[in-house]
Structures are given as structure tokens and as C-alpha cells.
JSON list of C-alpha atoms in Angstrom, two decimals:
[
{"chain": "A", "resi": 296, "resn": "MET", "atom": "CA", "xyz": [31.96, -54.17, 7.19]},
{"chain": "A", "resi": 297, "resn": "SER", "atom": "CA", "xyz": [34.53, -56.66, 5.86]},
{"chain": "A", "resi": 298, "resn": "TRP", "atom": "CA", "xyz": [33.91, -59.08, 2.92]},
{"chain": "A", "resi": 299, "resn": "ARG", "atom": "CA", "xyz": [34.21, -61.94, 5.48]},
{"chain": "A", "resi": 300, "resn": "ALA", "atom": "CA", "xyz": [31.85, -60.20, 7.89]},
{"chain": "A", "resi": 301, "resn": "SER", "atom": "CA", "xyz": [29.27, -59.93, 5.18]},
{"chain": "A", "resi": 302, "resn": "ARG", "atom": "CA", "xyz": [29.57, -63.54, 4.37]},
{"chain": "A", "resi": 303, "resn": "SER", "atom": "CA", "xyz": [29.45, -65.47, 7.34]},
{"chain": "A", "resi": 304, "resn": "PRO", "atom": "CA", "xyz": [29.40, -69.08, 7.13]},
{"chain": "A", "resi": 305, "resn": "SER", "atom": "CA", "xyz": [26.79, -71.03, 9.62]},
{"chain": "A", "resi": 306, "resn": "PRO", "atom": "CA", "xyz": [28.14, -72.09, 12.88]},
{"chain": "A", "resi": 307, "resn": "ALA", "atom": "CA", "xyz": [28.63, -75.71, 11.57]},
{"chain": "A", "resi": 308, "resn": "ALA", "atom": "CA", "xyz": [30.50, -74.65, 8.39]},
{"chain": "A", "resi": 309, "resn": "ALA", "atom": "CA", "xyz": [32.54, -72.04, 10.50]},
{"chain": "A", "resi": 310, "resn": "LYS", "atom": "CA", "xyz": [34.06, -74.86, 12.45]},
{"chain": "A", "resi": 311, "resn": "ALA", "atom": "CA", "xyz": [35.47, -76.63, 9.25]},
{"chain": "A", "resi": 312, "resn": "LEU", "atom": "CA", "xyz": [36.29, -73.44, 7.48]},
{"chain": "A", "resi": 313, "resn": "VAL", "atom": "CA", "xyz": [39.97, -73.13, 6.42]},
{"chain": "A", "resi": 314, "resn": "THR", "atom": "CA", "xyz": [40.83, -69.63, 5.06]},
{"chain": "A", "resi": 315, "resn": "ALA", "atom": "CA", "xyz": [44.03, -68.80, 3.22]},
{"chain": "A", "resi": 316, "resn": "ALA", "atom": "CA", "xyz": [45.28, -67.03, 6.18]},
{"chain": "A", "resi": 317, "resn": "ASP", "atom": "CA", "xyz": [44.88, -70.17, 8.38]},
{"chain": "A", "resi": 318, "resn": "LYS", "atom": "CA", "xyz": [47.46, -71.96, 5.90]},
{"chain": "A", "resi": 319, "resn": "VAL", "atom": "CA", "xyz": [50.12, -69.09, 6.47]},
{"chain": "A", "resi": 320, "resn": "VAL", "atom": "CA", "xyz": [52.20, -70.48, 9.15]},
{"chain": "A", "resi": 321, "resn": "ASP", "atom": "CA", "xyz": [55.90, -69.74, 10.71]},
{"chain": "A", "resi": 322, "resn": "ARG", "atom": "CA", "xyz": [58.81, -72.05, 9.76]},
{"chain": "A", "resi": 323, "resn": "ALA", "atom": "CA", "xyz": [58.70, -74.14, 12.58]},
{"chain": "A", "resi": 324, "resn": "GLN", "atom": "CA", "xyz": [55.14, -74.88, 12.38]},
{"chain": "A", "resi": 325, "resn": "ALA", "atom": "CA", "xyz": [55.74, -75.83, 8.51]},
{"chain": "A", "resi": 326, "resn": "ALA", "atom": "CA", "xyz": [58.53, -78.05, 9.72]},
{"chain": "A", "resi": 327, "resn": "ALA", "atom": "CA", "xyz": [56.39, -79.85, 12.15]},
{"chain": "A", "resi": 328, "resn": "ARG", "atom": "CA", "xyz": [53.68, -80.23, 9.69]},
{"chain": "A", "resi": 329, "resn": "ALA", "atom": "CA", "xyz": [56.14, -81.82, 7.29]},
{"chain": "A", "resi": 330, "resn": "ALA", "atom": "CA", "xyz": [57.57, -83.98, 9.70]},
{"chain": "A", "resi": 331, "resn": "GLU", "atom": "CA", "xyz": [53.70, -85.47, 10.42]},
{"chain": "A", "resi": 332, "resn": "VAL", "atom": "CA", "xyz": [53.17, -85.83, 6.82]},
{"chain": "A", "resi": 333, "resn": "LYS", "atom": "CA", "xyz": [56.27, -87.81, 6.31]},
{"chain": "A", "resi": 334, "resn": "ALA", "atom": "CA", "xyz": [55.98, -89.83, 9.23]},
{"chain": "A", "resi": 335, "resn": "ARG", "atom": "CA", "xyz": [52.60, -91.11, 7.73]},
{"chain": "A", "resi": 336, "resn": "GLY", "atom": "CA", "xyz": [54.59, -91.99, 4.56]},
{"chain": "A", "resi": 337, "resn": "ASP", "atom": "CA", "xyz": [53.44, -89.17, 2.20]},
{"chain": "A", "resi": 338, "resn": "THR", "atom": "CA", "xyz": [55.67, -87.14, 0.15]},
{"chain": "A", "resi": 339, "resn": "VAL", "atom": "CA", "xyz": [56.33, -83.55, 1.24]},
{"chain": "A", "resi": 340, "resn": "VAL", "atom": "CA", "xyz": [57.18, -81.05, -1.49]},
{"chain": "A", "resi": 341, "resn": "PHE", "atom": "CA", "xyz": [58.63, -77.67, -1.06]},
{"chain": "A", "resi": 342, "resn": "THR", "atom": "CA", "xyz": [59.23, -74.61, -3.37]},
{"chain": "A", "resi": 343, "resn": "CYS", "atom": "CA", "xyz": [59.96, -71.04, -2.90]},
{"chain": "A", "resi": 344, "resn": "GLY", "atom": "CA", "xyz": [60.00, -67.61, -4.30]},
{"chain": "A", "resi": 345, "resn": "VAL", "atom": "CA", "xyz": [59.07, -63.99, -4.26]},
{"chain": "A", "resi": 346, "resn": "PHE", "atom": "CA", "xyz": [55.38, -64.51, -6.05]},
{"chain": "A", "resi": 347, "resn": "ASP", "atom": "CA", "xyz": [54.79, -60.79, -6.50]},
{"chain": "A", "resi": 348, "resn": "LEU", "atom": "CA", "xyz": [51.87, -60.13, -8.97]},
{"chain": "A", "resi": 349, "resn": "ILE", "atom": "CA", "xyz": [50.66, -63.87, -9.26]},
{"chain": "A", "resi": 350, "resn": "HIS", "atom": "CA", "xyz": [50.24, -64.87, -12.84]},
{"chain": "A", "resi": 351, "resn": "VAL", "atom": "CA", "xyz": [49.35, -68.05, -14.90]},
{"chain": "A", "resi": 352, "resn": "GLY", "atom": "CA", "xyz": [53.21, -69.19, -14.63]},
{"chain": "A", "resi": 353, "resn": "HIS", "atom": "CA", "xyz": [52.99, -69.21, -10.89]},
{"chain": "A", "resi": 354, "resn": "VAL", "atom": "CA", "xyz": [49.68, -71.24, -10.81]},
{"chain": "A", "resi": 355, "resn": "ARG", "atom": "CA", "xyz": [51.09, -73.70, -13.35]},
{"chain": "A", "resi": 356, "resn": "TYR", "atom": "CA", "xyz": [54.26, -73.84, -11.45]},
{"chain": "A", "resi": 357, "resn": "LEU", "atom": "CA", "xyz": [52.78, -74.56, -8.18]},
{"chain": "A", "resi": 358, "resn": "GLU", "atom": "CA", "xyz": [50.30, -77.24, -9.78]},
{"chain": "A", "resi": 359, "resn": "TYR", "atom": "CA", "xyz": [53.38, -78.89, -11.16]},
{"chain": "A", "resi": 360, "resn": "ALA", "atom": "CA", "xyz": [54.95, -78.96, -7.85]},
{"chain": "A", "resi": 361, "resn": "ARG", "atom": "CA", "xyz": [52.08, -80.21, -6.13]},
{"chain": "A", "resi": 362, "resn": "GLY", "atom": "CA", "xyz": [51.54, -83.06, -8.60]},
{"chain": "A", "resi": 363, "resn": "LEU", "atom": "CA", "xyz": [55.21, -84.24, -7.51]},
{"chain": "A", "resi": 364, "resn": "GLY", "atom": "CA", "xyz": [54.03, -85.38, -3.93]},
{"chain": "A", "resi": 365, "resn": "ASP", "atom": "CA", "xyz": [51.00, -85.37, -1.43]},
{"chain": "A", "resi": 366, "resn": "PHE", "atom": "CA", "xyz": [51.83, -81.86, 0.45]},
{"chain": "A", "resi": 367, "resn": "LEU", "atom": "CA", "xyz": [53.12, -78.51, -1.09]},
{"chain": "A", "resi": 368, "resn": "ILE", "atom": "CA", "xyz": [54.73, -76.20, 1.26]},
{"chain": "A", "resi": 369, "resn": "VAL", "atom": "CA", "xyz": [55.70, -72.75, -0.41]},
{"chain": "A", "resi": 370, "resn": "GLY", "atom": "CA", "xyz": [58.19, -70.76, 1.30]},
{"chain": "A", "resi": 371, "resn": "ILE", "atom": "CA", "xyz": [57.87, -66.57, 0.17]},
{"chain": "A", "resi": 372, "resn": "ASN", "atom": "CA", "xyz": [60.60, -64.23, 0.47]},
{"chain": "A", "resi": 373, "resn": "SER", "atom": "CA", "xyz": [60.18, -61.64, 3.09]},
{"chain": "A", "resi": 374, "resn": "ASP", "atom": "CA", "xyz": [59.99, -58.06, 1.95]},
{"chain": "A", "resi": 375, "resn": "ALA", "atom": "CA", "xyz": [63.54, -57.61, 3.07]},
{"chain": "A", "resi": 376, "resn": "SER", "atom": "CA", "xyz": [64.95, -60.61, 1.40]},
{"chain": "A", "resi": 377, "resn": "VAL", "atom": "CA", "xyz": [63.05, -59.49, -1.94]},
{"chain": "A", "resi": 378, "resn": "ARG", "atom": "CA", "xyz": [65.18, -56.07, -1.78]},
{"chain": "A", "resi": 379, "resn": "GLU", "atom": "CA", "xyz": [68.29, -57.91, -1.13]},
{"chain": "A", "resi": 380, "resn": "LEU", "atom": "CA", "xyz": [67.78, -60.15, -4.21]},
{"chain": "A", "resi": 381, "resn": "GLY", "atom": "CA", "xyz": [67.63, -56.72, -6.37]},
{"chain": "A", "resi": 382, "resn": "LYS", "atom": "CA", "xyz": [64.33, -57.58, -8.15]},
{"chain": "A", "resi": 383, "resn": "GLY", "atom": "CA", "xyz": [64.09, -53.87, -8.81]},
{"chain": "A", "resi": 384, "resn": "PRO", "atom": "CA", "xyz": [63.00, -50.36, -7.50]},
{"chain": "A", "resi": 385, "resn": "GLY", "atom": "CA", "xyz": [60.14, -50.68, -5.43]},
{"chain": "A", "resi": 386, "resn": "ARG", "atom": "CA", "xyz": [59.90, -54.36, -5.18]},
{"chain": "A", "resi": 387, "resn": "PRO", "atom": "CA", "xyz": [58.02, -56.37, -3.91]},
{"chain": "A", "resi": 388, "resn": "LEU", "atom": "CA", "xyz": [54.88, -54.33, -5.08]},
{"chain": "A", "resi": 389, "resn": "VAL", "atom": "CA", "xyz": [52.83, -56.70, -2.73]},
{"chain": "A", "resi": 390, "resn": "PRO", "atom": "CA", "xyz": [53.63, -57.04, 0.94]},
{"chain": "A", "resi": 391, "resn": "GLN", "atom": "CA", "xyz": [54.92, -60.11, 2.18]},
{"chain": "A", "resi": 392, "resn": "ASP", "atom": "CA", "xyz": [51.71, -61.34, 4.15]},
{"chain": "A", "resi": 393, "resn": "GLU", "atom": "CA", "xyz": [49.37, -60.36, 1.28]},
{"chain": "A", "resi": 394, "resn": "ARG", "atom": "CA", "xyz": [51.70, -62.28, -1.10]},
{"chain": "A", "resi": 395, "resn": "ALA", "atom": "CA", "xyz": [51.67, -65.34, 1.52]},
{"chain": "A", "resi": 396, "resn": "GLU", "atom": "CA", "xyz": [47.99, -65.25, 1.67]},
{"chain": "A", "resi": 397, "resn": "ILE", "atom": "CA", "xyz": [47.32, -65.19, -1.88]},
{"chain": "A", "resi": 398, "resn": "VAL", "atom": "CA", "xyz": [49.48, -68.04, -2.59]},
{"chain": "A", "resi": 399, "resn": "ALA", "atom": "CA", "xyz": [47.95, -69.74, 0.26]},
{"chain": "A", "resi": 400, "resn": "ALA", "atom": "CA", "xyz": [44.50, -69.30, -1.39]},
{"chain": "A", "resi": 401, "resn": "LEU", "atom": "CA", "xyz": [45.57, -71.67, -4.27]},
{"chain": "A", "resi": 402, "resn": "GLY", "atom": "CA", "xyz": [44.02, -75.03, -4.02]},
{"chain": "A", "resi": 403, "resn": "CYS", "atom": "CA", "xyz": [47.32, -76.92, -4.88]},
{"chain": "A", "resi": 404, "resn": "VAL", "atom": "CA", "xyz": [49.06, -75.30, -1.78]},
{"chain": "A", "resi": 405, "resn": "ASP", "atom": "CA", "xyz": [48.84, -76.82, 1.57]},
{"chain": "A", "resi": 406, "resn": "LEU", "atom": "CA", "xyz": [50.91, -74.52, 3.50]},
{"chain": "A", "resi": 407, "resn": "VAL", "atom": "CA", "xyz": [52.95, -71.17, 3.17]},
{"chain": "A", "resi": 408, "resn": "CYS", "atom": "CA", "xyz": [55.95, -69.91, 5.43]},
{"chain": "A", "resi": 409, "resn": "ILE", "atom": "CA", "xyz": [57.62, -66.52, 5.00]},
{"chain": "A", "resi": 410, "resn": "TYR", "atom": "CA", "xyz": [61.54, -66.71, 5.26]},
{"chain": "A", "resi": 411, "resn": "ASP", "atom": "CA", "xyz": [64.06, -64.12, 5.71]},
{"chain": "A", "resi": 412, "resn": "GLU", "atom": "CA", "xyz": [67.11, -65.58, 3.92]},
{"chain": "A", "resi": 413, "resn": "VAL", "atom": "CA", "xyz": [67.91, -64.56, 0.47]},
{"chain": "A", "resi": 414, "resn": "ARG", "atom": "CA", "xyz": [68.41, -68.44, -0.20]},
{"chain": "A", "resi": 415, "resn": "PRO", "atom": "CA", "xyz": [66.29, -70.87, 1.44]},
{"chain": "A", "resi": 416, "resn": "ASN", "atom": "CA", "xyz": [68.71, -73.16, 2.89]},
{"chain": "A", "resi": 417, "resn": "ASP", "atom": "CA", "xyz": [67.88, -72.74, 6.48]},
{"chain": "A", "resi": 418, "resn": "THR", "atom": "CA", "xyz": [64.32, -73.13, 5.64]},
{"chain": "A", "resi": 419, "resn": "ILE", "atom": "CA", "xyz": [64.91, -76.24, 3.67]},
{"chain": "A", "resi": 420, "resn": "ALA", "atom": "CA", "xyz": [67.05, -77.70, 6.59]},
{"chain": "A", "resi": 421, "resn": "MET", "atom": "CA", "xyz": [64.28, -77.06, 8.98]},
{"chain": "A", "resi": 422, "resn": "ILE", "atom": "CA", "xyz": [61.29, -78.80, 6.68]},
{"chain": "A", "resi": 423, "resn": "ARG", "atom": "CA", "xyz": [63.49, -81.54, 5.00]},
{"chain": "A", "resi": 424, "resn": "PRO", "atom": "CA", "xyz": [61.17, -81.82, 2.02]},
{"chain": "A", "resi": 425, "resn": "ASN", "atom": "CA", "xyz": [61.41, -85.29, -0.19]},
{"chain": "A", "resi": 426, "resn": "VAL", "atom": "CA", "xyz": [61.38, -83.07, -2.85]},
{"chain": "A", "resi": 427, "resn": "HIS", "atom": "CA", "xyz": [62.51, -79.39, -3.84]},
{"chain": "A", "resi": 428, "resn": "VAL", "atom": "CA", "xyz": [61.11, -77.80, -6.84]},
{"chain": "A", "resi": 429, "resn": "LYS", "atom": "CA", "xyz": [62.84, -75.18, -8.83]},
{"chain": "A", "resi": 430, "resn": "ASP", "atom": "CA", "xyz": [62.25, -73.37, -12.25]},
{"chain": "A", "resi": 431, "resn": "ALA", "atom": "CA", "xyz": [63.71, -75.02, -15.28]},
{"chain": "A", "resi": 432, "resn": "ALA", "atom": "CA", "xyz": [65.55, -71.78, -15.78]},
{"chain": "A", "resi": 433, "resn": "TYR", "atom": "CA", "xyz": [67.95, -73.13, -12.91]},
{"chain": "A", "resi": 434, "resn": "GLU", "atom": "CA", "xyz": [68.67, -76.34, -14.41]},
{"chain": "A", "resi": 435, "resn": "GLY", "atom": "CA", "xyz": [72.29, -77.26, -14.73]},
{"chain": "A", "resi": 436, "resn": "ALA", "atom": "CA", "xyz": [73.17, -74.07, -12.57]},
{"chain": "A", "resi": 437, "resn": "GLN", "atom": "CA", "xyz": [74.94, -74.45, -9.08]},
{"chain": "A", "resi": 438, "resn": "LEU", "atom": "CA", "xyz": [72.12, -74.39, -6.61]},
{"chain": "A", "resi": 439, "resn": "PRO", "atom": "CA", "xyz": [73.14, -72.75, -3.18]},
{"chain": "A", "resi": 440, "resn": "GLU", "atom": "CA", "xyz": [70.29, -75.02, -1.54]},
{"chain": "A", "resi": 441, "resn": "ALA", "atom": "CA", "xyz": [71.43, -78.13, -3.05]},
{"chain": "A", "resi": 442, "resn": "ASP", "atom": "CA", "xyz": [73.20, -79.30, -0.14]},
{"chain": "A", "resi": 443, "resn": "ALA", "atom": "CA", "xyz": [70.43, -78.75, 2.17]},
{"chain": "A", "resi": 444, "resn": "VAL", "atom": "CA", "xyz": [68.11, -80.64, 0.05]},
{"chain": "A", "resi": 445, "resn": "LYS", "atom": "CA", "xyz": [70.47, -83.50, -0.03]},
{"chain": "A", "resi": 446, "resn": "GLN", "atom": "CA", "xyz": [71.42, -83.29, 3.67]},
{"chain": "A", "resi": 447, "resn": "GLY", "atom": "CA", "xyz": [67.65, -83.91, 4.21]},
{"chain": "A", "resi": 448, "resn": "GLY", "atom": "CA", "xyz": [67.30, -86.67, 2.09]},
{"chain": "A", "resi": 449, "resn": "GLY", "atom": "CA", "xyz": [65.53, -84.95, -0.62]},
{"chain": "A", "resi": 450, "resn": "VAL", "atom": "CA", "xyz": [65.78, -84.59, -4.31]},
{"chain": "A", "resi": 451, "resn": "ILE", "atom": "CA", "xyz": [65.61, -81.69, -6.65]},
{"chain": "A", "resi": 452, "resn": "ARG", "atom": "CA", "xyz": [63.05, -81.50, -9.52]},
{"chain": "A", "resi": 453, "resn": "PHE", "atom": "CA", "xyz": [62.73, -78.66, -12.22]},
{"chain": "A", "resi": 454, "resn": "ALA", "atom": "CA", "xyz": [59.25, -77.48, -13.26]},
{"chain": "A", "resi": 455, "resn": "PRO", "atom": "CA", "xyz": [58.90, -76.80, -17.12]},
{"chain": "A", "resi": 456, "resn": "ARG", "atom": "CA", "xyz": [58.97, -72.92, -17.89]},
{"chain": "A", "resi": 457, "resn": "VAL", "atom": "CA", "xyz": [55.65, -71.44, -18.79]},
{"chain": "A", "resi": 458, "resn": "ASP", "atom": "CA", "xyz": [55.91, -69.20, -22.03]},
{"chain": "A", "resi": 459, "resn": "ASP", "atom": "CA", "xyz": [58.54, -66.79, -20.62]},
{"chain": "A", "resi": 460, "resn": "ARG", "atom": "CA", "xyz": [56.09, -65.55, -18.00]},
{"chain": "A", "resi": 461, "resn": "SER", "atom": "CA", "xyz": [57.31, -63.24, -15.05]},
{"chain": "A", "resi": 462, "resn": "THR", "atom": "CA", "xyz": [56.51, -60.63, -12.70]},
{"chain": "A", "resi": 463, "resn": "THR", "atom": "CA", "xyz": [59.39, -58.77, -13.70]},
{"chain": "A", "resi": 464, "resn": "LYS", "atom": "CA", "xyz": [58.18, -58.65, -17.43]},
{"chain": "A", "resi": 465, "resn": "ILE", "atom": "CA", "xyz": [54.74, -57.61, -16.41]},
{"chain": "A", "resi": 466, "resn": "VAL", "atom": "CA", "xyz": [56.36, -54.64, -14.37]},
{"chain": "A", "resi": 467, "resn": "GLU", "atom": "CA", "xyz": [58.63, -53.62, -17.09]},
{"chain": "A", "resi": 468, "resn": "ARG", "atom": "CA", "xyz": [55.68, -53.67, -19.71]},
{"chain": "A", "resi": 469, "resn": "ILE", "atom": "CA", "xyz": [53.28, -51.58, -17.21]},
{"chain": "A", "resi": 470, "resn": "ALA", "atom": "CA", "xyz": [56.38, -48.80, -16.80]},
{"chain": "A", "resi": 471, "resn": "LYS", "atom": "CA", "xyz": [56.52, -48.86, -20.57]},
{"chain": "A", "resi": 472, "resn": "ASP", "atom": "CA", "xyz": [52.72, -48.42, -21.17]},
{"chain": "A", "resi": 473, "resn": "ALA", "atom": "CA", "xyz": [52.68, -45.70, -18.75]},
{"chain": "A", "resi": 474, "resn": "ARG", "atom": "CA", "xyz": [55.26, -43.40, -20.11]}
]
């Protein structure tokens, strides 16, 4: 028996229950929802990343992003695009559908979509966010997605770095400790 089956809500609560998996949608659905949110005058924020082995840096980054608007959409790199990014052997450690559901479970996140691109240009062009958030480590760099953000009428904001936290460093520490 799964944990969901063992914790069944009442019929009334079941109608209102939104699970993390319900917040994982395809890019077209994310774009449609973004258009609805913008039509009512609210601000759509978009950010993206691998989000492999969630840590406090991810949580604070996403909370910061959510604070810049009314509706946060998070793009998750597909497993194939993570391998193309060269994050390291065996990455991602957590499959894309699980990474998406974990991120969707965070209260600051409204929707999650998975994209296959190495860079999110096409996804940004579809969603047309008011604000696109990047890690402060990219500030001053030439961002490949900058044109897509500007063409959609958006701006880029940089989230402060959290004490040099990264999944790559966690993986390296685990590998070192295992030796």
C-alpha cells in the first residue's frame, strides 16, 4: 500500500486537495497558465535549473524568486539536458519526474515544467514571464536567454548566493567521504 492510499482524505477534502504531482505540467500548460495570471494583472516569475539533491540553497533561491511576483513557475532540466550540461558522471542522481515533483511540493512554487533544452530560451519564449530569475553567480555574464526574456517583455533579476551551496559540492563531499 502506498503512503497516499494509507492517508486518504475525506471525500470533501479530496476534491480540494492539490498534490505536488498536480503542479507538474507540460510547457504548453505552463504557458497557458502564465497568460491567465498576467491577464489578471499579476506578475509571473520564471526560474529554472537542475534541482538535483534539493538543499537549503535551492529553497532560499526559490523563496526569493517567489517574492518577486505573484506566481512562480520553475523549469526543470530534463535528464537528457542535464547530461548535455556536463554536470558530472551519473548526473542527474534523481530522475526528472521526481525532481519536478519535489520542487512542486515547495509552498513557494506554483507550477513546474520539464524542458529538454540545454538553455531555456524556447521555454521562456513560450511562458513570457514578467521576471526571469538567475543565481547571482551569473550577474555580469552574457546570458543566452536574455533575448528571449526581453522579447517577451520581461526583466532579469539575480538572486543572492547562499553560502556557496551546490549539489555538485555535496556529491563531491559524499564521494570523498566514501573513499
